[in-house]
């Protein structure tokens, strides 16, 4: 699979908006140094950094991962060649299991480290989400109600329902999920 150059896309949208590097960094609440590293592909941005940059640029997150070809080998994602969002050092790691986010559905795997939470506040999506616990156990809070899911369990999260995932165990939890429309 051809690598998607997130840094180049950030640079492209920054140039279109005629923002300086420092101006975009301030708008996204990240350091100019970090933004420069992201644009030069020397840093792997966290999902929160990508969200902040996308919001500052007024660009949907999926645009940073979009491929331009319609039907080709690029639609196939081989084992181990996933686009990774976030890093183990920062907490939750998301692997994009589709080649990009240009379609009407997003398919990802998230690994939630022991004693970690996906976000400091619950978030909702415009569309539906379904998730399947591949390994470990996980707590999910939906509109303030908490549920525990174990390996092999799945959940449907209706549109507009705020939710957050929390791993309260001593082992990592792996969840695959699909969201329509894409929300990254």
PDB file of C-alpha atoms in Angstrom, residues 5-8 10-11 14 21 25 30-46 49 53 90:
ATOM      1  CA  UNK A   5       1.844  11.606   3.431  1.00  0.00           C
ATOM      2  CA  UNK A   6      -0.092  13.339   6.215  1.00  0.00           C
ATOM      3  CA  UNK A   7       2.600  15.998   6.551  1.00  0.00           C
ATOM      4  CA  UNK A   8       2.322  16.991   2.899  1.00  0.00           C
ATOM      5  CA  UNK A  10      -1.204  19.401   6.296  1.00  0.00           C
ATOM      6  CA  UNK A  11       1.239  21.637   4.414  1.00  0.00           C
ATOM      7  CA  UNK A  14      -2.038  25.285   5.444  1.00  0.00           C
ATOM      8  CA  UNK A  21       3.498  27.561  10.391  1.00  0.00           C
ATOM      9  CA  UNK A  25       0.394  25.913  15.386  1.00  0.00           C
ATOM     10  CA  UNK A  30       0.502  22.735  19.356  1.00  0.00           C
ATOM     11  CA  UNK A  31       4.071  23.945  19.217  1.00  0.00           C
ATOM     12  CA  UNK A  32       5.497  25.242  15.934  1.00  0.00           C
ATOM     13  CA  UNK A  33       8.285  22.677  16.352  1.00  0.00           C
ATOM     14  CA  UNK A  34       5.768  19.802  16.556  1.00  0.00           C
ATOM     15  CA  UNK A  35       3.848  21.098  13.542  1.00  0.00           C
ATOM     16  CA  UNK A  36       7.096  21.340  11.571  1.00  0.00           C
ATOM     17  CA  UNK A  37       7.953  17.738  12.519  1.00  0.00           C
ATOM     18  CA  UNK A  38       4.481  16.589  11.431  1.00  0.00           C
ATOM     19  CA  UNK A  39       4.786  18.388   8.094  1.00  0.00           C
ATOM     20  CA  UNK A  40       8.251  16.889   7.554  1.00  0.00           C
ATOM     21  CA  UNK A  41       7.044  13.405   8.565  1.00  0.00           C
ATOM     22  CA  UNK A  42       9.573  13.153  11.386  1.00  0.00           C
ATOM     23  CA  UNK A  43       6.835  12.870  14.050  1.00  0.00           C
ATOM     24  CA  UNK A  44       3.838  10.553  14.212  1.00  0.00           C
ATOM     25  CA  UNK A  45       0.991  12.872  15.289  1.00  0.00           C
ATOM     26  CA  UNK A  46      -1.507  11.762  17.905  1.00  0.00           C
ATOM     27  CA  UNK A  49      -3.121  16.580  17.264  1.00  0.00           C
ATOM     28  CA  UNK A  53      -5.004  20.635  13.086  1.00  0.00           C
ATOM     29  CA  UNK A  90       0.713   8.693  24.030  1.00  0.00           C
TER      30      UNK A  90
END
